[in-house]
PDB file of C-alpha atoms in Angstrom:
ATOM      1  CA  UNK A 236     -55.581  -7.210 -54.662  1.00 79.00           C
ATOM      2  CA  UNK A 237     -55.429  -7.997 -58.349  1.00 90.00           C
ATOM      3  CA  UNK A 238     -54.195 -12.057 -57.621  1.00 89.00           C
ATOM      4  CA  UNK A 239     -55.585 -15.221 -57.505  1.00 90.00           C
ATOM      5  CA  UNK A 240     -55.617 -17.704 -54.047  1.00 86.00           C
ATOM      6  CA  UNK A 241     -53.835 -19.874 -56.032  1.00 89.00           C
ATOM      7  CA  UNK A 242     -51.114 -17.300 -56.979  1.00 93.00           C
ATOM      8  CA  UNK A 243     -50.164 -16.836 -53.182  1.00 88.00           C
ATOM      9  CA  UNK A 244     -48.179 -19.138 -51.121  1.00 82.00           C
ATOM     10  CA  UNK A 245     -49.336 -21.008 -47.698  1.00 78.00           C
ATOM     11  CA  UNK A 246     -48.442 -18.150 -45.215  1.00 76.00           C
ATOM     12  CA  UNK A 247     -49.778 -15.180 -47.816  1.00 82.00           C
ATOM     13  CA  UNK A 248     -53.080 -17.397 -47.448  1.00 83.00           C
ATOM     14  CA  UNK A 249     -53.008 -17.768 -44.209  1.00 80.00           C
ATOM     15  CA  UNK A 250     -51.815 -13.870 -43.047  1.00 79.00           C
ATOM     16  CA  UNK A 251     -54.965 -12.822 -45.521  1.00 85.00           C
ATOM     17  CA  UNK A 252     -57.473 -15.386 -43.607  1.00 84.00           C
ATOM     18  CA  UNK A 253     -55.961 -13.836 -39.828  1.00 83.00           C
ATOM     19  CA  UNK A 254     -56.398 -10.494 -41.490  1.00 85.00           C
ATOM     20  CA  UNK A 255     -60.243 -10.834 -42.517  1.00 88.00           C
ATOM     21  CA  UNK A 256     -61.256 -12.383 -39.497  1.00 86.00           C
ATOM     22  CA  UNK A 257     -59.615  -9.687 -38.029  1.00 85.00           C
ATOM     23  CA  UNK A 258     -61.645  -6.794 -39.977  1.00 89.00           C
ATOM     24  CA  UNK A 259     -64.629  -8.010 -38.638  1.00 89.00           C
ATOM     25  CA  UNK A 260     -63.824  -6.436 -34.941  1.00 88.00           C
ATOM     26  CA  UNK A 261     -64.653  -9.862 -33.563  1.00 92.00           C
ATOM     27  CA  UNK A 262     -65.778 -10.246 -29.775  1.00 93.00           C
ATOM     28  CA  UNK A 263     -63.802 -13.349 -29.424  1.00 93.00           C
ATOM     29  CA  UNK A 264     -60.471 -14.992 -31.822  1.00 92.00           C
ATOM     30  CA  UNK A 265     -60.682 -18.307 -31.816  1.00 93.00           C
ATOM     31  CA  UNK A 266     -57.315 -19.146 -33.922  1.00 90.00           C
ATOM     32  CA  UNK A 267     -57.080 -22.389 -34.871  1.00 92.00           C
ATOM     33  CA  UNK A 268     -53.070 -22.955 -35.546  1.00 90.00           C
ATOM     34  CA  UNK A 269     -52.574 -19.388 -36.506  1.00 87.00           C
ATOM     35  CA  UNK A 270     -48.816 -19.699 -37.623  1.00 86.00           C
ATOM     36  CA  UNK A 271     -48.461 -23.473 -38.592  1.00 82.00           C
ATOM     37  CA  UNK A 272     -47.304 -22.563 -42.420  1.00 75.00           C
ATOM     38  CA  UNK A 273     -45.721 -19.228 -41.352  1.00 83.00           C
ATOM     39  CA  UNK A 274     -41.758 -18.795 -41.115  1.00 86.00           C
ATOM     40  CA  UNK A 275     -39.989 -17.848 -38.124  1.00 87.00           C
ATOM     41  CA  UNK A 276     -40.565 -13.862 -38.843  1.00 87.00           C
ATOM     42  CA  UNK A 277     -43.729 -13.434 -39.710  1.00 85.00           C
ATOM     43  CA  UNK A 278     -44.919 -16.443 -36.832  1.00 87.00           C
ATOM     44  CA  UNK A 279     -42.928 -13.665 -34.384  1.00 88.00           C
ATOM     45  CA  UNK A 280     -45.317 -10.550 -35.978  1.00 86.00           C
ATOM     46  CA  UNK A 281     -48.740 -12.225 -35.803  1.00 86.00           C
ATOM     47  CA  UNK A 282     -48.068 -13.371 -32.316  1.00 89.00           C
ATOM     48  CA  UNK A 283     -47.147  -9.602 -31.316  1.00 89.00           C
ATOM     49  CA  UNK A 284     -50.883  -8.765 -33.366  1.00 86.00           C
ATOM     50  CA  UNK A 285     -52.724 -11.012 -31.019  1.00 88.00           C
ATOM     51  CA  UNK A 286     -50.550 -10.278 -28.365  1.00 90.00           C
ATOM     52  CA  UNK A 287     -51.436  -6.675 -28.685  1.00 89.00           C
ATOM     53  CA  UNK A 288     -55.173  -6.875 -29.539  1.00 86.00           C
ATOM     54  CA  UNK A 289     -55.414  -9.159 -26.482  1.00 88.00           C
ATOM     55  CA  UNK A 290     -53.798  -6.485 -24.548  1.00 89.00           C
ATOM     56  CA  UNK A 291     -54.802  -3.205 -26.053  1.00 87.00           C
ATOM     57  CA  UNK A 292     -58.078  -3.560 -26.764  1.00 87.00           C
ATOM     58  CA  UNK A 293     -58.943  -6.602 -24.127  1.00 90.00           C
ATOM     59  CA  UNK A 294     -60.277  -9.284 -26.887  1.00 90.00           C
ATOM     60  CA  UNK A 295     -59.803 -12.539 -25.439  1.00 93.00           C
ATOM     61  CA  UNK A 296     -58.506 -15.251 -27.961  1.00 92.00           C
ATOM     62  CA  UNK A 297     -58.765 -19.285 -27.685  1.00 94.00           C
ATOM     63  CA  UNK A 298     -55.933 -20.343 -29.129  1.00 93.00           C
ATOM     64  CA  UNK A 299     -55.621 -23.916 -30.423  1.00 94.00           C
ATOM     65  CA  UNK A 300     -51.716 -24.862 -31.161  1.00 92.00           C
ATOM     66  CA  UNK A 301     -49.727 -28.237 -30.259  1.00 88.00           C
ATOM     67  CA  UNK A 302     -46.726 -25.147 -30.377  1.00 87.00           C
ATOM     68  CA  UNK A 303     -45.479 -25.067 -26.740  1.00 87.00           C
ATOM     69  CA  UNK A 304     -43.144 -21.829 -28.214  1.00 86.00           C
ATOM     70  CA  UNK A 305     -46.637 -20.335 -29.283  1.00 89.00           C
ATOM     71  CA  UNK A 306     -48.361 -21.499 -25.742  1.00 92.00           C
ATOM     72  CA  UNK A 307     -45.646 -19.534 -23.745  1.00 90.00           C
ATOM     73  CA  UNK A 308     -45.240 -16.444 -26.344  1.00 87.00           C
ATOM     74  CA  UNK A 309     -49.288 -15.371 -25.991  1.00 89.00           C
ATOM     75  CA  UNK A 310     -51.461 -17.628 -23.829  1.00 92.00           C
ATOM     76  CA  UNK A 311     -51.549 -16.911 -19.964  1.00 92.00           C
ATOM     77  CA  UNK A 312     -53.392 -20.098 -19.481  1.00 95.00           C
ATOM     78  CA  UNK A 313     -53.507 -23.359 -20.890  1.00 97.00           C
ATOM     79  CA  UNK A 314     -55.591 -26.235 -21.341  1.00 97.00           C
ATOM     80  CA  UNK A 315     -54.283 -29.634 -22.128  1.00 97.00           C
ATOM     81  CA  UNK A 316     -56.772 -32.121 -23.519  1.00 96.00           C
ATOM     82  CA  UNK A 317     -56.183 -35.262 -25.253  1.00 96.00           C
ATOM     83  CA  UNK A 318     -58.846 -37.297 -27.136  1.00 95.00           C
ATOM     84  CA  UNK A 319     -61.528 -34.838 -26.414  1.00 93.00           C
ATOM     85  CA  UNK A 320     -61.028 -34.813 -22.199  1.00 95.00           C
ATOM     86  CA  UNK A 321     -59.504 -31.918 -20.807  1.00 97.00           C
ATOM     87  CA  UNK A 322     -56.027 -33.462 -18.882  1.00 97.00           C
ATOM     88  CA  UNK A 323     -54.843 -30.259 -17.320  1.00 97.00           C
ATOM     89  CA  UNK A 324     -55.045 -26.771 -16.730  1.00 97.00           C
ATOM     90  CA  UNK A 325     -53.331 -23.896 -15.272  1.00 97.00           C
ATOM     91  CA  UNK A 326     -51.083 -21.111 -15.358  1.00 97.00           C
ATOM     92  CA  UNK A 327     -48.563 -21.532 -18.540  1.00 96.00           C
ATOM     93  CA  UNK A 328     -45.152 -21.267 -16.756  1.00 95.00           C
ATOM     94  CA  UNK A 329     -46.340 -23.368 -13.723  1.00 96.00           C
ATOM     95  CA  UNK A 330     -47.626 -26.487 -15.942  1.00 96.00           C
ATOM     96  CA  UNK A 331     -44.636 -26.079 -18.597  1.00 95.00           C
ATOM     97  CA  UNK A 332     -42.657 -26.130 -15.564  1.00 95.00           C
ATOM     98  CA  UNK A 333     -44.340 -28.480 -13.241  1.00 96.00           C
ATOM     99  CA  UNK A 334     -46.580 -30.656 -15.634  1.00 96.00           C
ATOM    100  CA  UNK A 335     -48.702 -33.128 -13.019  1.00 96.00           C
ATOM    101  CA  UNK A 336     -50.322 -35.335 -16.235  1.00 97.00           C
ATOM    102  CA  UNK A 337     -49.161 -37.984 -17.627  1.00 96.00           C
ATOM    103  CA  UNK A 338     -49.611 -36.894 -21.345  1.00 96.00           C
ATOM    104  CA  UNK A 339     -48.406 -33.485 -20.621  1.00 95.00           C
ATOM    105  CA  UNK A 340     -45.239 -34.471 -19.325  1.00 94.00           C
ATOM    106  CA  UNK A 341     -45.221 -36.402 -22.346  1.00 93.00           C
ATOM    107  CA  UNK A 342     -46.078 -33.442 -24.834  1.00 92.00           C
ATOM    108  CA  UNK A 343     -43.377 -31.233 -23.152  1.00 91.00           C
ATOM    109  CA  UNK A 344     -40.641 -34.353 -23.411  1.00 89.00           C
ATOM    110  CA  UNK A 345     -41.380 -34.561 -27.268  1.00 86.00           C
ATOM    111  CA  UNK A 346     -40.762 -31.391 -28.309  1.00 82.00           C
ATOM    112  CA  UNK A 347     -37.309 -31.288 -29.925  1.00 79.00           C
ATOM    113  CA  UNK A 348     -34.285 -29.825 -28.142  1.00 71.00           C
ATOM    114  CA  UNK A 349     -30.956 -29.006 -29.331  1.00 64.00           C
ATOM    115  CA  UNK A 350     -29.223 -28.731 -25.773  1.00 63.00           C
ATOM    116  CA  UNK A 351     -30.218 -32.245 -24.927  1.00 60.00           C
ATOM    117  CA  UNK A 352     -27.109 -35.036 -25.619  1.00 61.00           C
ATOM    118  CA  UNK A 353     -29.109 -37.603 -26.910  1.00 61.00           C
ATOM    119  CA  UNK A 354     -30.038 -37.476 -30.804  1.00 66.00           C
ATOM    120  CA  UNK A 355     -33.143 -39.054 -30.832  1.00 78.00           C
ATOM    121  CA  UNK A 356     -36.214 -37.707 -30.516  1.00 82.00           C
ATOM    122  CA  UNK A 357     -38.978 -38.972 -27.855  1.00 85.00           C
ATOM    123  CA  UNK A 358     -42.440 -40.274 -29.379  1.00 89.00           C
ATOM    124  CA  UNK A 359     -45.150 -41.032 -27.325  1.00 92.00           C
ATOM    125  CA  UNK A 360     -45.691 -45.044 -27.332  1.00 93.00           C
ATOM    126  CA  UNK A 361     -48.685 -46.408 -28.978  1.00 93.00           C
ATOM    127  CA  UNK A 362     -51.451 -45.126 -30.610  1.00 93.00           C
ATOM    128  CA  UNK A 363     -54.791 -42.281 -29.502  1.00 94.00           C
ATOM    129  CA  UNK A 364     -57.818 -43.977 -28.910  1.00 94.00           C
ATOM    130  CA  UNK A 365     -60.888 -44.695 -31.166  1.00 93.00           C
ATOM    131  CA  UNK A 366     -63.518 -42.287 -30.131  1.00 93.00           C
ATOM    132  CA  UNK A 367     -66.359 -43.771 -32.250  1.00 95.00           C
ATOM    133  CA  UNK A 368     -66.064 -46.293 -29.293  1.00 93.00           C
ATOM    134  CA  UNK A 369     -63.622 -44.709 -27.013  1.00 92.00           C
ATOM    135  CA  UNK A 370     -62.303 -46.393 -23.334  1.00 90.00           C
ATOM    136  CA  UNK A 371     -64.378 -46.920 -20.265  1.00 91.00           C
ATOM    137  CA  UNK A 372     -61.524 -45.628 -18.066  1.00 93.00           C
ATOM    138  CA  UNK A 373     -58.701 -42.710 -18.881  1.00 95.00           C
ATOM    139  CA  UNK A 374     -58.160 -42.024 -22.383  1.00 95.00           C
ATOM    140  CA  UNK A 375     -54.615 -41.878 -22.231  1.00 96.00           C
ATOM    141  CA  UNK A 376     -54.233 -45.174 -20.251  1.00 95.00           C
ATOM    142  CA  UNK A 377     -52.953 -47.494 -22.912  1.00 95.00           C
ATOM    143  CA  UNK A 378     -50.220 -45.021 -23.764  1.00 95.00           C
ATOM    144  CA  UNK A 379     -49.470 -43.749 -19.944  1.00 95.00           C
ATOM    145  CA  UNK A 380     -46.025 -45.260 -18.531  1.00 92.00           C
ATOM    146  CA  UNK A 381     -47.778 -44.847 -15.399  1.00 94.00           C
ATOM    147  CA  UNK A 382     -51.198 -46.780 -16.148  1.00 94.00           C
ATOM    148  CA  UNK A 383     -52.624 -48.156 -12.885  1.00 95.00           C
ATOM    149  CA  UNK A 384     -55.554 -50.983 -13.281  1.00 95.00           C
ATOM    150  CA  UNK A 385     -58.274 -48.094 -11.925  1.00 95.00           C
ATOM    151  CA  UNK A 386     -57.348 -45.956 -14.835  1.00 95.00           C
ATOM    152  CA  UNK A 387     -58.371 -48.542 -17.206  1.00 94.00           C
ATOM    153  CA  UNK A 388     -61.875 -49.076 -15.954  1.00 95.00           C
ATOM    154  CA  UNK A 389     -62.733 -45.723 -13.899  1.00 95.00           C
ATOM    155  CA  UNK A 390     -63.143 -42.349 -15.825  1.00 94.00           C
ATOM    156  CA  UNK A 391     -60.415 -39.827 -13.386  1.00 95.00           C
ATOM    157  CA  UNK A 392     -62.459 -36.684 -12.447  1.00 95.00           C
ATOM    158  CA  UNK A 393     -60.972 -33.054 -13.225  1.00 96.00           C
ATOM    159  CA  UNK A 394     -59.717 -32.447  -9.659  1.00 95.00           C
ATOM    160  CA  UNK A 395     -58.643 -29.240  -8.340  1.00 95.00           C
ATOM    161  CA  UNK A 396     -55.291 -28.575  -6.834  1.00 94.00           C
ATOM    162  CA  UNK A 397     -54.916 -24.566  -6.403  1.00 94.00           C
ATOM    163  CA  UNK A 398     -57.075 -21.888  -7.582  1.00 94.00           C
ATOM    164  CA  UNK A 399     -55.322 -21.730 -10.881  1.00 93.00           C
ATOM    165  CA  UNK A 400     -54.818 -25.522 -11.473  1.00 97.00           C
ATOM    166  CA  UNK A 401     -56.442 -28.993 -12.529  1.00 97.00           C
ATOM    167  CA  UNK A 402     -55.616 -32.403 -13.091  1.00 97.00           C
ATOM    168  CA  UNK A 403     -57.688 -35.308 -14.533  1.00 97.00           C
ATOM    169  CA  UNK A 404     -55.446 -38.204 -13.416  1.00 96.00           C
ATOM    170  CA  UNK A 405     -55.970 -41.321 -10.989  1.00 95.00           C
ATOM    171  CA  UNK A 406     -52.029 -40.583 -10.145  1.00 91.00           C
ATOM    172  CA  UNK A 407     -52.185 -36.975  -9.416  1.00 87.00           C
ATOM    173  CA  UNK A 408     -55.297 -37.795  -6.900  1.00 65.00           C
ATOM    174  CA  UNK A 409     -54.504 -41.192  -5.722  1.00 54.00           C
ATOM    175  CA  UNK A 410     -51.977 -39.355  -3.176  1.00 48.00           C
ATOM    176  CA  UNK A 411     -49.501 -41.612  -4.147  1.00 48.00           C
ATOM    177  CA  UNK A 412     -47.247 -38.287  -4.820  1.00 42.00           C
ATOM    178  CA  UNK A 413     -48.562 -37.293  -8.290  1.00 47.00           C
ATOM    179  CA  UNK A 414     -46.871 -38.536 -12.030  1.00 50.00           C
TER     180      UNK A 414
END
């Protein structure tokens, strides 16, 4: 009470911040990267405090996180978007487990994993787009392994493939037997 911002570290910051938004008996949590400068411990007890406000008291939060251990600890459903397009959506375990996109499959691939044999770590090729003056077609298409020429000139609708899941891909809809 008696300190300085400046006298606290990154996570003390951060767990005040979560904790005044929090006071305020919001309708909805939008949480932005809620445990990027948090260690292991503390991460594990904020996620439980959303977890359980989510539950307990039924207050839906948006959470924004690149965190696929943070996706499957608290979200039930995620949205994958990638240069301002959403790229798929659906129940967490089925997409972490099934990914039909392109730049999901990617995403999942390039998160480090200590059981894997090989030692180096898997970067997605190339660079995002410029969206001051973004592509006609996908926005993922110069990066995609599985760029077709459609996908470089045509925009891929959001198409539906169960109640609980979308995909915005040429691949996925082409019925050439998804990515």
């Amino acid at each position: 009470l008696h300190r300085y911002p400046h006298e606290f570290s990154g996570g003390m910051r951060q767990r005040v911040v979560i904790a005044l938004a929090l006071c305020a008996e919001p309708s909805l949590v939008i949480a932005d990267e809620p445990t990027t400068a948090l260690d292991v411990g503390i991460q594990a007890k904020v996620l439980f405090l959303l977890r359980q406000l989510n539950q307990e008291h039924r207050l839906p939060i948006l959470l924004i996180t690149h965190d696929f251990g943070v996706v499957r600890a608290i979200a039930h459903r995620v949205v994958v978007m990638y240069a301002g397009h959403v790229q798929e959506e659906g129940d967490v375990e089925e997409v972490l487990a099934s990914p039909k996109h392109p730049y999901t499959q990617a995403l999942i691939r390039s998160v480090p994993d200590n059981v894997r044999d090989d030692e180096s770590l898997y970067q997605i090729p190339g660079t995002p787009p410029n969206l001051v003056d973004p592509p006609s077609g996908c926005r993922f298409a110069d990066r995609c392994a599985h760029v077709m020429d459609r996908c470089r000139s045509e925009l891929p609708e959001l198409e539906t493939l169960s109640e609980t899941r979308a995909v915005r891909c040429h691949l996925v809809g082409s019925g050439e037997g998804g990515a």
